[in-house]
PDB file of C-alpha atoms and ligand atoms in Angstrom:
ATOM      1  CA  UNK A   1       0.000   0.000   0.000  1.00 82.00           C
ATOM      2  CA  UNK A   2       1.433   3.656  -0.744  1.00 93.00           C
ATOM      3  CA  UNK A   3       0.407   6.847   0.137  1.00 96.00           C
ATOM      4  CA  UNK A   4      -0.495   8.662  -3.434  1.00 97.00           C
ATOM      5  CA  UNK A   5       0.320  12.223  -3.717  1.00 97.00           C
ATOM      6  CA  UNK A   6      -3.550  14.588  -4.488  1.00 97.00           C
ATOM      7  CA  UNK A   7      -3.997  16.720  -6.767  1.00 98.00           C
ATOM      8  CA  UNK A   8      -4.884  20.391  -6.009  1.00 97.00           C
ATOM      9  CA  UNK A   9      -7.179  22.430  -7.580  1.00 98.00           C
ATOM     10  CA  UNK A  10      -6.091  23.411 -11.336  1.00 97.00           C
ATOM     11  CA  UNK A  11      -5.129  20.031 -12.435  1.00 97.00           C
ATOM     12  CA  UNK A  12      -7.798  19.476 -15.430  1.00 97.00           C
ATOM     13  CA  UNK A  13      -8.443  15.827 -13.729  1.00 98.00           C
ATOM     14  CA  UNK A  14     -10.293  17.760 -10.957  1.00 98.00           C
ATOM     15  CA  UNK A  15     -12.404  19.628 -13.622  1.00 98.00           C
ATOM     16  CA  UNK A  16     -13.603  16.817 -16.054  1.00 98.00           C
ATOM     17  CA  UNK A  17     -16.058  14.257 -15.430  1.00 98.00           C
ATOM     18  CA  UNK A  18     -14.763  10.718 -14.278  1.00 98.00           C
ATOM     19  CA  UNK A  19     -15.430   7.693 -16.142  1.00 98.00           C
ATOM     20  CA  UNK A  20     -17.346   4.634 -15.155  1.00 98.00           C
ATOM     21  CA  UNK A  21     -15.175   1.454 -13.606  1.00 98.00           C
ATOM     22  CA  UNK A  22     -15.554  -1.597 -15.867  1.00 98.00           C
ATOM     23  CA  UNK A  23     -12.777  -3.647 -15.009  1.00 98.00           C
ATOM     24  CA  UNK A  24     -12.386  -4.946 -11.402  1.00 98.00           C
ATOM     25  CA  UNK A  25      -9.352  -6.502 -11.476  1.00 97.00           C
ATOM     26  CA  UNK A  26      -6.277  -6.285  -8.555  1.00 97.00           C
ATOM     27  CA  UNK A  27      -4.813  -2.716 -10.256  1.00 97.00           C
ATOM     28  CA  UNK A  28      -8.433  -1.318  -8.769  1.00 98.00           C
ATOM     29  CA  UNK A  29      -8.172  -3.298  -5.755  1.00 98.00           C
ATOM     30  CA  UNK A  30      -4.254  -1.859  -4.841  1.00 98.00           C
ATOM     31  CA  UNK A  31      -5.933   2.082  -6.075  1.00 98.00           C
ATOM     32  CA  UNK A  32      -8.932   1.296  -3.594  1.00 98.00           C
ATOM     33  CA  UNK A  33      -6.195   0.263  -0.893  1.00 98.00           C
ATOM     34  CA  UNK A  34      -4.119   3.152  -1.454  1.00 98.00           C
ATOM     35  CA  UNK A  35      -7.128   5.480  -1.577  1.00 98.00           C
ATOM     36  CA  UNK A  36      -8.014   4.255   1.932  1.00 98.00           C
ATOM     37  CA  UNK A  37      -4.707   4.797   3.402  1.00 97.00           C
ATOM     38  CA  UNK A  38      -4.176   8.508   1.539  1.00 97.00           C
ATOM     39  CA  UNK A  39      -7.350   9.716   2.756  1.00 97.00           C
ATOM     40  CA  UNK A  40      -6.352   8.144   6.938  1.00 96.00           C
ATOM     41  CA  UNK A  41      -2.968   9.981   6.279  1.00 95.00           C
ATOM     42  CA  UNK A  42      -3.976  13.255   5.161  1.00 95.00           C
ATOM     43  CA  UNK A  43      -6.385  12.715   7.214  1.00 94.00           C
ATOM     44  CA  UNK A  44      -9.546  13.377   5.654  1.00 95.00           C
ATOM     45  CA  UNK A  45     -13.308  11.920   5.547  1.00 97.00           C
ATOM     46  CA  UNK A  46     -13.745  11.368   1.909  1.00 98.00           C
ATOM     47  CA  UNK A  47     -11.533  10.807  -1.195  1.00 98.00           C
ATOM     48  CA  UNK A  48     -12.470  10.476  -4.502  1.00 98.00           C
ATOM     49  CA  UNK A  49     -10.340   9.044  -7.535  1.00 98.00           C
ATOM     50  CA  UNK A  50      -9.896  12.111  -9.466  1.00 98.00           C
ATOM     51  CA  UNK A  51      -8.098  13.483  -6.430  1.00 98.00           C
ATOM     52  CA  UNK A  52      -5.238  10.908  -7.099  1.00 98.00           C
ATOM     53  CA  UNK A  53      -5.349  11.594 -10.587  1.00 98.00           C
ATOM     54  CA  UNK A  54      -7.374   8.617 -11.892  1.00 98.00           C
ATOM     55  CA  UNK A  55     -11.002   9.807 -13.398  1.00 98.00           C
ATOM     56  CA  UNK A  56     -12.968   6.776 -12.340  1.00 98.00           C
ATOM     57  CA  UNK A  57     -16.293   7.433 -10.932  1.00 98.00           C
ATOM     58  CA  UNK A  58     -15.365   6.013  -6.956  1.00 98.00           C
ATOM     59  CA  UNK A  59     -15.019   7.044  -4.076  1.00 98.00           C
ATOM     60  CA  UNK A  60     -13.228   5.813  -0.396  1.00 98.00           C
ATOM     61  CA  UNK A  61     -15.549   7.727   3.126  1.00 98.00           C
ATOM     62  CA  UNK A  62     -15.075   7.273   6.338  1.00 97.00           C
ATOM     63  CA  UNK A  63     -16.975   9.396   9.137  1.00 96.00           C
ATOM     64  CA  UNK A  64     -17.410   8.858  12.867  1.00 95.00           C
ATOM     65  CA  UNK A  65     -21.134  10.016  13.215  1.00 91.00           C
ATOM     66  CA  UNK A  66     -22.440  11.420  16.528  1.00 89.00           C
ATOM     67  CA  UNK A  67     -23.929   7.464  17.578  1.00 91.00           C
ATOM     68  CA  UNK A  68     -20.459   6.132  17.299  1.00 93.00           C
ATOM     69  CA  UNK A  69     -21.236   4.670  14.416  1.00 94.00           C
ATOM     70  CA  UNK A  70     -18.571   4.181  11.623  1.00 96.00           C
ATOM     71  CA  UNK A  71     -19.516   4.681   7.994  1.00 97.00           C
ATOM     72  CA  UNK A  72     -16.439   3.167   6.237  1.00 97.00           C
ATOM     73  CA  UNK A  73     -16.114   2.085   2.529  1.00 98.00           C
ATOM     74  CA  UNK A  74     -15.900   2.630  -0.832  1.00 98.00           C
ATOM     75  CA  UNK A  75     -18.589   3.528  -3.382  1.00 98.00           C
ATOM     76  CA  UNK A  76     -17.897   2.537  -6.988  1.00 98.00           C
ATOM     77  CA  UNK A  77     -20.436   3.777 -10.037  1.00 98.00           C
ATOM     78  CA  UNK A  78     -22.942   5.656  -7.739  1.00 98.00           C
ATOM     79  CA  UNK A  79     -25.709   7.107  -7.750  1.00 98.00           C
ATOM     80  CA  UNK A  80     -26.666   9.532  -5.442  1.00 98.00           C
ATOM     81  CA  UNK A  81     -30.436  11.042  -4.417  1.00 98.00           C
ATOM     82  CA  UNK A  82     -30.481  14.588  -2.420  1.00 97.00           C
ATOM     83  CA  UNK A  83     -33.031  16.232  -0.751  1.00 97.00           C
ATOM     84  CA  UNK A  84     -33.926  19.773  -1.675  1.00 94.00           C
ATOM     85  CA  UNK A  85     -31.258  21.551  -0.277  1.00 86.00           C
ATOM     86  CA  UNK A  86     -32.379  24.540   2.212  1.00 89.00           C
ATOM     87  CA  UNK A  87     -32.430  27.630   1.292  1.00 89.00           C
ATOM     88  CA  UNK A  88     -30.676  30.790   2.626  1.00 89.00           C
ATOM     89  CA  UNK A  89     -27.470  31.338   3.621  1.00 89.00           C
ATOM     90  CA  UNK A  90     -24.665  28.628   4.619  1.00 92.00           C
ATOM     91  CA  UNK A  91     -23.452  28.995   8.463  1.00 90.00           C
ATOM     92  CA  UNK A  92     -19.790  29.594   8.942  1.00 89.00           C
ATOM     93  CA  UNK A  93     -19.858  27.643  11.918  1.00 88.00           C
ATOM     94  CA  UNK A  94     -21.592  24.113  11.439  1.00 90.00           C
ATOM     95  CA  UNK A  95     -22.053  23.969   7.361  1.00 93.00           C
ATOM     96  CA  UNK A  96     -18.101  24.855   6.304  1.00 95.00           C
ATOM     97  CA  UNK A  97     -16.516  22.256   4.038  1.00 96.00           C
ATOM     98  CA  UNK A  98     -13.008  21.721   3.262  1.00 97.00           C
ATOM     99  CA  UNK A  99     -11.755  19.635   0.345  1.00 97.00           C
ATOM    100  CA  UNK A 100      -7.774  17.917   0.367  1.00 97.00           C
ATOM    101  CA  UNK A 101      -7.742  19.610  -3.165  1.00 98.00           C
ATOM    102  CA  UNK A 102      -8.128  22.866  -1.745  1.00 97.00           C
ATOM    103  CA  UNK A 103      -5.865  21.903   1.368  1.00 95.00           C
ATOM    104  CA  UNK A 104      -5.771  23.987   4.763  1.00 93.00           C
ATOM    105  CA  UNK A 105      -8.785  25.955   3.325  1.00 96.00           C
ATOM    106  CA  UNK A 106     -12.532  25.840   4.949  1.00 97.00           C
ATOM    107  CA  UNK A 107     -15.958  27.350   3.259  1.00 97.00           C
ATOM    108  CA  UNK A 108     -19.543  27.595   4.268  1.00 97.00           C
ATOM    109  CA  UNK A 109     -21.693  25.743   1.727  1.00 97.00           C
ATOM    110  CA  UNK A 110     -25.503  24.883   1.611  1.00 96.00           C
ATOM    111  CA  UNK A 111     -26.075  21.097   1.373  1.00 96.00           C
ATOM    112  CA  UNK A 112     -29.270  19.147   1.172  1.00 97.00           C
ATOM    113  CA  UNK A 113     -29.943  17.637   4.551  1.00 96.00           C
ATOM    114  CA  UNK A 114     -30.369  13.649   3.240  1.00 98.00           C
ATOM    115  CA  UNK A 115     -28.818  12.043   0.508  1.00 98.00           C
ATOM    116  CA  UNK A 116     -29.503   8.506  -0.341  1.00 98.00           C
ATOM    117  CA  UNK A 117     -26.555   6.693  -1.945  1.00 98.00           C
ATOM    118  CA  UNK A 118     -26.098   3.539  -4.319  1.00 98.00           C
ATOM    119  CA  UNK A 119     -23.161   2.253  -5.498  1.00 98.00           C
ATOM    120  CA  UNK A 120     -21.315  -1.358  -6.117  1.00 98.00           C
ATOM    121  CA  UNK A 121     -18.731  -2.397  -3.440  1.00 98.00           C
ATOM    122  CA  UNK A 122     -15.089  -3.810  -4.863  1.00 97.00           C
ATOM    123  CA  UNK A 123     -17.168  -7.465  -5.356  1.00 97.00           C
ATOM    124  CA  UNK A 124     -19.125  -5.738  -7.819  1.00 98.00           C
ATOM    125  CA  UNK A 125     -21.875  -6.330  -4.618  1.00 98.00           C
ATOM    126  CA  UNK A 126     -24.904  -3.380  -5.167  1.00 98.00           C
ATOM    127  CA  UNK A 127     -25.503  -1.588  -1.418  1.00 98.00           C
ATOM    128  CA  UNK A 128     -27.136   1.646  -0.296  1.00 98.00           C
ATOM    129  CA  UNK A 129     -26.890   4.137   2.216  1.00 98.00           C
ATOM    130  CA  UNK A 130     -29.614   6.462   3.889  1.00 97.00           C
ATOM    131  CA  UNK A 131     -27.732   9.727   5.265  1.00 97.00           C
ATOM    132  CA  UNK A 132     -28.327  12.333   7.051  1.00 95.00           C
ATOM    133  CA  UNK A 133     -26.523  15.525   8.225  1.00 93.00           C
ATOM    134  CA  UNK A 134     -22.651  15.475   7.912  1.00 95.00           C
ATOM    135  CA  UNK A 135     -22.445  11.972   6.252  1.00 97.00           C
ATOM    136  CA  UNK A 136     -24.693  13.162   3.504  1.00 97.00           C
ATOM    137  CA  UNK A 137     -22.722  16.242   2.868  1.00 97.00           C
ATOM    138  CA  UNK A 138     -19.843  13.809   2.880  1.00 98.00           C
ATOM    139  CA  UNK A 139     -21.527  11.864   0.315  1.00 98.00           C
ATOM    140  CA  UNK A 140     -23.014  14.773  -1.992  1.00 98.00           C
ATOM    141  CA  UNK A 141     -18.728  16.310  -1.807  1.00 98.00           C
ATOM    142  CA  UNK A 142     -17.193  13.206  -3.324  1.00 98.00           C
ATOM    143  CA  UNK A 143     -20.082  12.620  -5.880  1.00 98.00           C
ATOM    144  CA  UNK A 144     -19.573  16.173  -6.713  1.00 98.00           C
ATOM    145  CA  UNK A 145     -15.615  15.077  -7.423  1.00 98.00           C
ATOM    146  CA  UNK A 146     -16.692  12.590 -10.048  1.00 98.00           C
ATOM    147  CA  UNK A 147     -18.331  15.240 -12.262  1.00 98.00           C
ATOM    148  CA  UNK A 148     -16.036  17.518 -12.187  1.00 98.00           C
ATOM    149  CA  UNK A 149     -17.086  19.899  -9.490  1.00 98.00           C
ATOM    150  CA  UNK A 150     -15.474  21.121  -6.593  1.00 98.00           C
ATOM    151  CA  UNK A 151     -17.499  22.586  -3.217  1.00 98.00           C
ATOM    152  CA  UNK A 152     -15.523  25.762  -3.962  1.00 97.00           C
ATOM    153  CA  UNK A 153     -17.245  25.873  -7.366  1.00 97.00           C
ATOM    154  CA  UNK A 154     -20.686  25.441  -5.834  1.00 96.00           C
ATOM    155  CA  UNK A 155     -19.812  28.609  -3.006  1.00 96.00           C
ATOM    156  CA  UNK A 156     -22.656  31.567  -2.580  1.00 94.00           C
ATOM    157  CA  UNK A 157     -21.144  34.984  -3.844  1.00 94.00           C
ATOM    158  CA  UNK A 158     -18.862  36.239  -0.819  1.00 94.00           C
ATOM    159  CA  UNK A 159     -17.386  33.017   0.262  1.00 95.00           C
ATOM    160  CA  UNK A 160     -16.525  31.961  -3.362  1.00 96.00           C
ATOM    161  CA  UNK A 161     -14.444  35.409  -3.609  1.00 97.00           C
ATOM    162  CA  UNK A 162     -13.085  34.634  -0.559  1.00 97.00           C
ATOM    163  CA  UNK A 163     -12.087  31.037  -1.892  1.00 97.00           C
ATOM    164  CA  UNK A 164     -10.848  32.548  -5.186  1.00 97.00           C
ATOM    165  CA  UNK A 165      -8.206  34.749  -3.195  1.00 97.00           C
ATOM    166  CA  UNK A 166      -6.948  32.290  -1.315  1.00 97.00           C
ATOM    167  CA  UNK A 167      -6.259  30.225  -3.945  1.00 97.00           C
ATOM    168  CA  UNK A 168      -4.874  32.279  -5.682  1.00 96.00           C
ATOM    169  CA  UNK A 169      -2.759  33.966  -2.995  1.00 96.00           C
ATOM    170  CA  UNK A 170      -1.512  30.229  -2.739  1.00 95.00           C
ATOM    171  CA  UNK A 171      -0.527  30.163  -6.151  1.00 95.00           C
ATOM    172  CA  UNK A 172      -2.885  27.125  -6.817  1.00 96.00           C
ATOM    173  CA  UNK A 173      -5.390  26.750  -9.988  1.00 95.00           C
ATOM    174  CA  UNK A 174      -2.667  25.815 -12.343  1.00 95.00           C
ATOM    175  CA  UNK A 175      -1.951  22.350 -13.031  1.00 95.00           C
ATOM    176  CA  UNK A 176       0.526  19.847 -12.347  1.00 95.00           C
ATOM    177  CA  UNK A 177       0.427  21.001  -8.139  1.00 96.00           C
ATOM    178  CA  UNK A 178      -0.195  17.740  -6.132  1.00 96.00           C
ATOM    179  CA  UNK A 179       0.905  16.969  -2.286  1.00 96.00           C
ATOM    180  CA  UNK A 180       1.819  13.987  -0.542  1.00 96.00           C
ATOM    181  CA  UNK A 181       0.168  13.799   3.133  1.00 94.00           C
ATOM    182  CA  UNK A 182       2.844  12.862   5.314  1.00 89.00           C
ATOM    183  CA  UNK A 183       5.880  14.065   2.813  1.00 90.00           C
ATOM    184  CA  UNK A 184       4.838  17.426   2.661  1.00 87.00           C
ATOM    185  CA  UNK A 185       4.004  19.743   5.178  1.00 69.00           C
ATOM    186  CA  UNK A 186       0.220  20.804   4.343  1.00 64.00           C
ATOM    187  CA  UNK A 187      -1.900  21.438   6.887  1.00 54.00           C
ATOM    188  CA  UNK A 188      -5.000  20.338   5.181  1.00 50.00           C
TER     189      UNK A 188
HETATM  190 ZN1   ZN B 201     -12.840  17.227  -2.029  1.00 94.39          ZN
END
């Protein structure tokens, strides 16, 4: 297993829709493993493949909800219902999202409250998840990475200036940037 360097915002991988997996063979099993143990060293909650620089539609989650109860896996091909996401503004203090493509960096975004995901496991196995509250917005994030879209694409007017300076102040948005969690010193 190997720690796999992400890509940060810029790279066109991030900004083109991901294709579907159709070969499950042990290449996809070692990028699920490594996926896994990028996303514990960074550390973040989600990962999705475009992040590592492969545009397959999967993602690797793992969140901690407030029942102790650990949602842990990887989603390959899914699908993914939302609720209508609630209006008005996001809150800085409960509904701000960070993203290890945009490391070190934290925005409020709007997110639909439930989110009901589909998806085939690494057997090719179909499952589904009902979610709620931070594990949907988890859910609705890396979905968002296999189309193409970043949260910091999807920010309300003043936060998405905000975002835009500091990625630019960080000399980001151009491609070929990438960092390795544990090699280099990002605090993401
Ligand atoms: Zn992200």
């Amino acid at each position: 297993m190997a720690v796999l360097p992400i890509q940060i915002t810029g790279n066109s991988v991030l900004h083109s829709p991901a294709s579907e997996v159709t070969v499950f063979d042990s290449r996809l099993e070692t990028l699920v493993a490594d996926m896994f143990e990028t996303m514990e060293a960074a550390p973040g909650v989600g990962l999705a493949a475009p992040q590592v620089g492969v545009p397959l539609r999967l993602f690797v989650f793992n969140w901690l909800d407030d029942d102790e109860t650990v949602w842990r896996g990887v989603a390959i091909n899914p699908t993914l219902w939302i609720s209508p996401p609630p209006a008005g503004e996001a809150n800085e203090d409960d509904e701000s999202e960070g993203c290890l493509s945009v490391p070190g960096e934290r925005f409020p975004l709007r997110r639909a409250e439930l989110a009901i995901l589909s998806a085939i496991d690494l057997e090719q196995k179909p499952f589904e998840i009902k979610a709620e509250g931070w594990l949907a917005r988890i859910f609705q994030h890396e979905f968002d990475h296999l189309n193409g879209v970043l949260y910091v694409d999807r920010l309300a007017h003043l936060p998405a200036k905000a975002a835009a300076k500091a990625i630019r102040k960080s000399g980001w948005g151009e491609p070929g940037l990438s960092w390795t969690p544990g090699v280099d010193d990002l605090d993401a």
